XYZ file of C-alpha atoms in Angstrom:
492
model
C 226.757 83.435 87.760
C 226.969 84.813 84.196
C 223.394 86.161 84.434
C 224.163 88.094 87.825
C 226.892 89.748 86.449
C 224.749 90.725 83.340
C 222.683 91.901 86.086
C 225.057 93.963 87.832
C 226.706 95.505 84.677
C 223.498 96.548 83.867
C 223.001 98.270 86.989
C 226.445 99.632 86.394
C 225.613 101.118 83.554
C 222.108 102.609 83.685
C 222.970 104.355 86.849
C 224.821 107.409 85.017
C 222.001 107.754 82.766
C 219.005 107.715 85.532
C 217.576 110.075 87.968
C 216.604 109.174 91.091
C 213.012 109.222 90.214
C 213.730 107.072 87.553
C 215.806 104.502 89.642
C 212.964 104.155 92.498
C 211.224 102.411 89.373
C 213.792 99.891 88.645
C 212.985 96.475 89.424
C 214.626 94.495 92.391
C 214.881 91.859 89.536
C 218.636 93.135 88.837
C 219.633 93.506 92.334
C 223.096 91.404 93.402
C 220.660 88.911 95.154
C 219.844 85.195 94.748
C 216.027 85.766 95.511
C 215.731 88.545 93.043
C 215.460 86.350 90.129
C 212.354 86.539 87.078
C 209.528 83.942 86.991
C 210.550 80.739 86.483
C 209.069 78.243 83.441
C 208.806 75.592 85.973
C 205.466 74.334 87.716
C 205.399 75.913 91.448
C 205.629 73.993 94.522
C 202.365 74.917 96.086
C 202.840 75.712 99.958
C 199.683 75.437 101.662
C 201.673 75.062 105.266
C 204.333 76.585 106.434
C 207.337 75.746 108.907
C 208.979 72.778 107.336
C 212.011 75.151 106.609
C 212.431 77.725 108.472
C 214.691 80.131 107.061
C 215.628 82.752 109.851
C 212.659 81.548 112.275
C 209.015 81.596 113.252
C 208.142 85.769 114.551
C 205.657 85.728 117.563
C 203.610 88.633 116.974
C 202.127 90.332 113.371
C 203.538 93.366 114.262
C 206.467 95.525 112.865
C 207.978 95.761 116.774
C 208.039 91.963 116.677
C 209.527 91.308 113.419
C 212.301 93.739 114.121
C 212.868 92.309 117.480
C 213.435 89.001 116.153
C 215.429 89.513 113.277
C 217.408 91.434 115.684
C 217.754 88.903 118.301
C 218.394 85.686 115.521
C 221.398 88.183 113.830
C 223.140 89.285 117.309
C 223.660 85.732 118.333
C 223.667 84.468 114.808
C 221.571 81.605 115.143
C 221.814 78.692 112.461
C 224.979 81.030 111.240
C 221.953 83.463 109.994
C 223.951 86.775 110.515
C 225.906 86.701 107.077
C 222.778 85.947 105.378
C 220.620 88.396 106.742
C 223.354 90.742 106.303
C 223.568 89.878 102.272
C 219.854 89.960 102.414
C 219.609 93.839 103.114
C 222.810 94.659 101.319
C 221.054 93.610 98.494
C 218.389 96.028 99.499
C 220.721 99.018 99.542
C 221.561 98.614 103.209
C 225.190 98.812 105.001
C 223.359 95.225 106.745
C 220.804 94.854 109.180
C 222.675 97.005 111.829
C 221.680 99.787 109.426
C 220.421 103.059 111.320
C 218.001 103.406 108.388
C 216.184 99.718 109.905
C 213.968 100.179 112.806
C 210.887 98.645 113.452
C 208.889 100.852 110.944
C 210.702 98.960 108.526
C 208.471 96.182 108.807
C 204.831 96.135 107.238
C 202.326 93.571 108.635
C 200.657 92.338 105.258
C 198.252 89.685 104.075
C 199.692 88.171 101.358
C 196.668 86.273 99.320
C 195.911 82.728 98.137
C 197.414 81.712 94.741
C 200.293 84.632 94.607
C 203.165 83.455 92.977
C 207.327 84.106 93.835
C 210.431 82.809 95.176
C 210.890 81.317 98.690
C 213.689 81.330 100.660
C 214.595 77.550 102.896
C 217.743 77.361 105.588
C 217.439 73.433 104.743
C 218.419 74.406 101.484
C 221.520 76.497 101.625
C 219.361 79.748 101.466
C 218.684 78.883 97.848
C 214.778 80.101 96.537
C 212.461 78.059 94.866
C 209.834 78.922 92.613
C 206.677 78.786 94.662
C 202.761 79.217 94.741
C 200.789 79.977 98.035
C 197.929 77.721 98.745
C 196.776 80.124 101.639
C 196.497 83.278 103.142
C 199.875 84.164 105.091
C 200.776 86.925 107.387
C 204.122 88.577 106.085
C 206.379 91.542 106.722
C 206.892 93.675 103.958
C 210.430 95.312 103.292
C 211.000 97.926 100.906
C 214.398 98.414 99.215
C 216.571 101.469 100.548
C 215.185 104.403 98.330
C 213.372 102.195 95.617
C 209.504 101.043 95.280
C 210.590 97.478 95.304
C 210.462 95.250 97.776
C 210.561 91.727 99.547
C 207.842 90.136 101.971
C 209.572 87.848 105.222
C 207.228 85.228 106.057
C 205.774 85.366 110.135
C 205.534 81.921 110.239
C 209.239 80.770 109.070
C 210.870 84.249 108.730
C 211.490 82.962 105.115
C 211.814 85.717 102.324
C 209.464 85.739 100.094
C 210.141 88.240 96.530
C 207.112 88.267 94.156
C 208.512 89.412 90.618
C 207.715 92.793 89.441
C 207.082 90.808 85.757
C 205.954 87.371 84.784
C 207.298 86.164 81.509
C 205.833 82.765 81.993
C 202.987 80.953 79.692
C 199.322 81.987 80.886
C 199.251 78.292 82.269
C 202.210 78.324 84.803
C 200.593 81.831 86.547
C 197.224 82.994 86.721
C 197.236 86.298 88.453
C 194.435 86.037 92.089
C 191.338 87.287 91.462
C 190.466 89.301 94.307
C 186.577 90.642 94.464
C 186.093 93.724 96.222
C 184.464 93.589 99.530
C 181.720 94.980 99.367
C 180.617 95.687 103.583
C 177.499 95.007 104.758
C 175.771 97.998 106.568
C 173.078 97.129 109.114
C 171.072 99.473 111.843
C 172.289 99.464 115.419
C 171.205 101.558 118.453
C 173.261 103.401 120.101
C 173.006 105.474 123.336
C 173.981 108.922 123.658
C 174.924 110.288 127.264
C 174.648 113.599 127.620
C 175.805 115.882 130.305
C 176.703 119.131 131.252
C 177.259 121.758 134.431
C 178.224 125.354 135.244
C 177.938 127.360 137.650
C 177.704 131.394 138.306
C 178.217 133.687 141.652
C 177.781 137.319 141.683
C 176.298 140.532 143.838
C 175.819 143.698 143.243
C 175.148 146.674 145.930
C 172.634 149.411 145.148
C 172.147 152.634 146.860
C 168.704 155.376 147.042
C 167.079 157.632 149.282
C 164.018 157.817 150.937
C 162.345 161.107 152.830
C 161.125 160.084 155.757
C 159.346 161.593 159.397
C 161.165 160.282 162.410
C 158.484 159.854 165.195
C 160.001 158.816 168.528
C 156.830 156.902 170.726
C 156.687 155.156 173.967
C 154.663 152.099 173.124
C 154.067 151.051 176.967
C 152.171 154.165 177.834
C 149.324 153.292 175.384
C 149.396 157.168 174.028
C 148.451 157.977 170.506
C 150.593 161.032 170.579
C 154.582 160.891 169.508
C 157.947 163.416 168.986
C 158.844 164.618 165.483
C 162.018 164.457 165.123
C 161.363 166.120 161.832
C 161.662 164.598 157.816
C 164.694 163.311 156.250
C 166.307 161.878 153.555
C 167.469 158.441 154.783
C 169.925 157.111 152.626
C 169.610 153.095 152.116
C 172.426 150.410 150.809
C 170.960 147.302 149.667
C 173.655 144.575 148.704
C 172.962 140.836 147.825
C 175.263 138.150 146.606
C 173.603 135.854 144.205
C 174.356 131.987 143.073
C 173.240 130.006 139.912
C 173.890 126.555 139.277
C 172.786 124.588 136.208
C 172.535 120.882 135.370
C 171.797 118.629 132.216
C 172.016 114.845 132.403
C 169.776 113.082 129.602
C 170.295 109.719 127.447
C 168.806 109.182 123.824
C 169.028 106.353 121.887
C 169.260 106.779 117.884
C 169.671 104.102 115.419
C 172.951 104.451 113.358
C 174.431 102.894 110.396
C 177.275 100.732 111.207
C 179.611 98.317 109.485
C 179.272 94.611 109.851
C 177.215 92.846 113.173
C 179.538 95.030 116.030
C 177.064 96.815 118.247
C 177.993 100.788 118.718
C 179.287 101.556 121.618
C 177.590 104.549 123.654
C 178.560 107.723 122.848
C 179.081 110.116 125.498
C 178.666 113.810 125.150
C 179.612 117.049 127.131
C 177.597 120.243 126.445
C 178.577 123.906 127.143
C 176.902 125.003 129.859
C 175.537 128.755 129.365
C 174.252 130.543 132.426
C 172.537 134.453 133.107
C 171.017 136.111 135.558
C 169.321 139.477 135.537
C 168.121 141.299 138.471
C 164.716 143.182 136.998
C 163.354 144.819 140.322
C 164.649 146.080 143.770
C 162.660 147.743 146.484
C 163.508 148.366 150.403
C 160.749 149.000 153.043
C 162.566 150.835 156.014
C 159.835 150.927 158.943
C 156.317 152.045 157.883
C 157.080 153.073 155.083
C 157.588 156.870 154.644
C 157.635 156.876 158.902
C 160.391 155.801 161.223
C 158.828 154.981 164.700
C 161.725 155.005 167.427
C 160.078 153.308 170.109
C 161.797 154.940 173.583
C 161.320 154.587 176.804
C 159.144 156.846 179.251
C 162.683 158.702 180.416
C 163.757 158.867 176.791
C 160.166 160.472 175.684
C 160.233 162.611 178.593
C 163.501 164.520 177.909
C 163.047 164.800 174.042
C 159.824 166.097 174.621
C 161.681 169.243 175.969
C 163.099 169.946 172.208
C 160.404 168.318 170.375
C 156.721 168.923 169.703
C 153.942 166.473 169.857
C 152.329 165.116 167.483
C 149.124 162.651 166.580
C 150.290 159.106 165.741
C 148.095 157.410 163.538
C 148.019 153.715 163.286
C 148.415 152.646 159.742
C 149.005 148.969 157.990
C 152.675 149.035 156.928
C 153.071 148.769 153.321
C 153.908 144.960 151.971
C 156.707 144.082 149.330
C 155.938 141.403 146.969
C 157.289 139.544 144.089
C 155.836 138.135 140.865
C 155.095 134.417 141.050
C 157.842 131.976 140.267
C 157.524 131.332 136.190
C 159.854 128.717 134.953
C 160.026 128.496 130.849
C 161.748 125.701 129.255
C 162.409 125.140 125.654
C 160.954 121.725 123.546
C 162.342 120.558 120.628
C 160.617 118.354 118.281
C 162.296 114.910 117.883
C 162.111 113.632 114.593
C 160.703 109.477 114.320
C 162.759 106.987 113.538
C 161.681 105.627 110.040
C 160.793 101.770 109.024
C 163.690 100.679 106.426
C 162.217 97.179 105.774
C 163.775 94.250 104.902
C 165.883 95.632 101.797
C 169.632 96.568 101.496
C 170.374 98.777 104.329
C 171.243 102.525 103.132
C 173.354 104.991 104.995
C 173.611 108.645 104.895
C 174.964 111.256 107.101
C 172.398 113.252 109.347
C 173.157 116.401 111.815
C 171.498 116.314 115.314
C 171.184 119.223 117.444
C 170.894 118.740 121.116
C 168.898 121.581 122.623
C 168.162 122.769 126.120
C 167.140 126.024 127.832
C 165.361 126.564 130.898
C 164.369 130.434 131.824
C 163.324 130.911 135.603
C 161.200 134.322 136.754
C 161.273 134.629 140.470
C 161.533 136.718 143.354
C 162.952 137.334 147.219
C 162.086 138.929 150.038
C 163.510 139.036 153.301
C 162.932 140.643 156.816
C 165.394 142.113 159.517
C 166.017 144.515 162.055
C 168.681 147.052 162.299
C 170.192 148.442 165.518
C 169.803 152.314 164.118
C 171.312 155.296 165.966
C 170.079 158.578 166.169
C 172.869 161.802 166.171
C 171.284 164.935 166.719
C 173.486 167.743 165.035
C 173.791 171.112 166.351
C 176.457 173.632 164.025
C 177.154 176.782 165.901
C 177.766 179.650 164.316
C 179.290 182.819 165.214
C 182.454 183.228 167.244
C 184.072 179.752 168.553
C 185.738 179.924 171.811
C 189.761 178.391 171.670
C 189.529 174.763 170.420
C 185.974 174.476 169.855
C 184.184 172.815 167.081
C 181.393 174.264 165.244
C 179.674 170.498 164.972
C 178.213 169.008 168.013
C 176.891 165.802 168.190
C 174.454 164.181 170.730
C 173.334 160.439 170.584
C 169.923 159.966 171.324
C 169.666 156.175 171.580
C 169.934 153.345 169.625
C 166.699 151.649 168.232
C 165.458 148.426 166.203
C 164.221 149.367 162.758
C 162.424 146.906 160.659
C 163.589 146.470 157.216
C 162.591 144.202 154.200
C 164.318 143.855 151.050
C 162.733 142.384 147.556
C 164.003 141.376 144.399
C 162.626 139.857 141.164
C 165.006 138.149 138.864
C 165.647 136.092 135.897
C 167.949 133.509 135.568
C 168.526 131.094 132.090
C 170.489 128.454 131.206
C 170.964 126.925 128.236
C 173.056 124.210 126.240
C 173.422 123.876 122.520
C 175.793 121.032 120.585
C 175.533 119.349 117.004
C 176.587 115.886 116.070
C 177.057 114.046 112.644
C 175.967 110.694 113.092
C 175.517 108.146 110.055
C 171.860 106.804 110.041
C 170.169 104.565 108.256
C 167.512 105.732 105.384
C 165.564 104.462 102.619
C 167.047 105.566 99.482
C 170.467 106.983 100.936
C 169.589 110.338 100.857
C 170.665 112.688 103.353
C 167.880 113.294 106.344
C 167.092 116.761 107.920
C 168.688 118.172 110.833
C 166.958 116.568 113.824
C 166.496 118.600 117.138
C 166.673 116.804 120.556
C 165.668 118.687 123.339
C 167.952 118.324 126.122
C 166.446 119.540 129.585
C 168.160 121.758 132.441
C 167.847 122.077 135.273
C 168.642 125.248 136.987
C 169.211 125.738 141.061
C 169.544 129.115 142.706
C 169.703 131.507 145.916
C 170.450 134.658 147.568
C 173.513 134.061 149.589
C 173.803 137.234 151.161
C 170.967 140.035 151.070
C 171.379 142.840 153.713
C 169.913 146.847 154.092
C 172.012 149.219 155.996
C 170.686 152.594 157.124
C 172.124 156.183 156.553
C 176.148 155.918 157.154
C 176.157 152.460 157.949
C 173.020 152.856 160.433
C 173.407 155.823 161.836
C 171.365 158.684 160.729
C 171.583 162.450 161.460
C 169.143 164.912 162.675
C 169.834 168.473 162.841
C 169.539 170.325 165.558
C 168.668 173.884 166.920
C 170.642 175.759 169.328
C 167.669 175.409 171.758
C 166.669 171.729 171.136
C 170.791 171.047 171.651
C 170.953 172.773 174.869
C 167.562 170.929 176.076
C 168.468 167.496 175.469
C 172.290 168.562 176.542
C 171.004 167.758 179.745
C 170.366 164.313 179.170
C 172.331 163.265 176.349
C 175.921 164.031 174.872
C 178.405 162.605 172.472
C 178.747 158.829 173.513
C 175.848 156.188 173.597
C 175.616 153.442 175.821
C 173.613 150.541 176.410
C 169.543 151.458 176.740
C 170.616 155.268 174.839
C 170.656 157.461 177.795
C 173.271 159.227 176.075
C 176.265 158.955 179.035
C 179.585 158.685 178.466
C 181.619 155.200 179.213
């Protein structure tokens, strides 16, 4: 009693004269607390098992959750009249008691507390009271630090007795011989592991491009086996070409590298997700509209008759249409050049770190070409001039029939894609010197297609001829403004 008062006074009176920098470096060896004595001249009781005494009961799991949770539970029903003596317990600690905001389940440490470390142990069989004790094992403990101090106590998972280990020993060499603890030293070994490796995008686009060709309109009557035809005369025919265009591009590959790991625990695989960059570039675009720089209209005897009454003859001369085509398909991909594994031997196993690149680009040249036919109608376009009578236009229009036009459309293109990621992997070497970068090549694979690829003629496929005063009053006869089935020009 005399020596815990010494204790306290002392407390009492270096507190004035401390910061608080200086009092988290006091020892808990003065703190108002039975189990905070100094190292005791008598032998230990070595404790190789514990559980004989229980002091506030065994804790069921080596985690801070479950140490608070038990504690908790043992001081709300105070069981074995524990609550006043867990409440002194963290008093002592600079607590208001267990019931402290400050204690939570972070308050607990899960700690190994190593053969042959000597302190004082709490027993319930004993009052509470602490005896000077050596462990004869490894136990799992709970470590508790004092309220805004570095010291602290351990409670034991097995009893839920505290446990203080002095901050100083002033006891002969004989009574307490430190543990020895050697370092671990880990033992490295060579594993494989297995990379995965995948990766997807996706691109949809179009484009529309517009020209002009000049181009003879020849109106011919293919069932009356004549070589002669109508000029209509030359134009400029203007033509739309759209096309809507899809990419899609894949990369699915598995390597397997040998890594440096820790102890006999195989790797687990690694799994990896690449960017996925995809292009496409359209590089050539050509339209064939009929053949070629002529526009047959092929008419019917009654047609050919009555524009042969504004229109001259002419020779028709049977020519081979001219034929679209498209480079050969190319495809390009990239290689990378793997780096072999090494032999390490039978000696110490080495690690060092190592970057690998994972690679992949695949470059496609290729081409399209499609056929159609267009429903085209002629407008002849007749502008008077001179004096207009009340209400009459200066255009007038005349249909001459609707005809099938054959059109093709072609396009090269090239379309890439391409996937680039680096890893850091530890890997085993000889002397533990770092290896150079190794590149994997990584291959894609690239799917495309034309979803849409269309011509359209003149103003949406109707194209204009112009008209003299005399060929508009010839073919007034049999044509006007509206255009029905078969283009005999009469009005619905």
């Amino acid at each position: 009693m005399k020596s815990k008062l010494i204790s306290v006074l002392t407390l009492a009176i270096l507190l004035p004269f401390v910061g608080f920098a200086q009092l988290r470096d006091l020892r808990c060896d003065i703190l108002p607390y039975s189990v905070f004595k100094g190292a005791s001249k008598k032998k230990p009781v070595e404790l190789k098992v514990l559980g004989t005494s229980p002091q506030f009961g065994e804790i069921p799991e080596h985690t801070g959750v479950s140490a608070y949770e038990h504690l908790k539970a043992i001081h709300r029903e105070n069981i074995k009249n524990s609550r006043v003596e867990i409440d002194k317990l963290f008093k002592a600690l600079g607590y208001k008691g267990f019931n402290d905001p400050a204690i939570s389940s972070s308050s607990f440490i899960p700690e190994i507390i190593p053969t042959g470390t000597f302190g004082w142990m709490g027993a319930y069989s004993r009052g509470h009271k602490y005896a000077w004790s050596k462990l004869g094992n490894d136990f799992p403990t709970f470590k508790v630090y004092a309220k805004g101090s570095e010291c602290f106590i351990y409670i034991m998972k097995k009893c839920g007795n505290a446990f203080y280990v002095p901050s100083k020993y002033p006891v002969p060499v004989s009574l307490y011989k430190p543990p020895v603890v050697a370092p671990v030293v880990p033992v490295m070994t060579c594993k494989t592991q297995t990379i995965n490796i995948t990766g997807s995008g996706q691109v949809s686009s179009g484009d529309v491009m517009t020209t002009s060709k000049t181009m003879e309109i020849v109106a011919v009557n293919s069932t009356s086996g004549t070589t002669k035809g109508l000029l209509l005369g030359s134009y400029p025919v203007s033509v739309r070409s759209t096309y809507d265009f899809n990419v899609k591009g894949e990369a699915q590959y598995s390597k397997t590298v040998e890594v440096c790991m820790e102890g006999s625990a195989a790797p687990a695989p690694m799994n990896l997700s690449l960017p996925m960059t995809l292009n496409y570039k359209i590089t050539k675009n050509d339209v064939l509209i009929g053949d070629g720089e002529k526009l047959y209209l092929n008419v019917t005897p009654d047609q050919f008759k009555a524009l042969s009454k504004a229109y001259k003859a002419v020779n028709v001369s049977t020519t081979s249409s001219p034929n679209l085509e498209v480079a050969a398909k190319k495809v390009t991909s990239s290689t990378a050049t793997e780096t072999a594994a090494g032999s390490f031997g039978s000696g110490e196993t080495k690690c060092a770190d190592q970057k690998i690149n994972f690679l992949g680009k695949t470059e496609i040249k290729d081409g399209s070409v499609k056929s159609a036919t267009n429903d085209v109608t002629i407008i002849g376009v007749y502008k008077k001039t001179g004096k207009l009578d009340k209400g009459e236009m200066a255009e007038k229009y005349l249909c001459l029939g609707s005809f099938q036009v054959p059109v093709k459309s072609a396009y090269e293109f090239t379309t890439s894609g391409g996937s680039d990621v680096s890893k850091i992997l530890r890997v085993c070497t000889k002397d533990g010197a770092a290896p150079a970068d190794q590149n994997i090549n990584v291959p894609v694979k690239m799917t495309y297609n034309f979803t849409k690829q269309d011509v359209t003629l003149g103003d949406y496929n109707k194209v204009y001829v112009s008209l003299t005063e005399k060929q508009y009053k010839a073919l007034s006869k049999n044509y006007n403004r509206c255009c029905t089935e078969g283009g005999e020009g009469k009005c619905k």
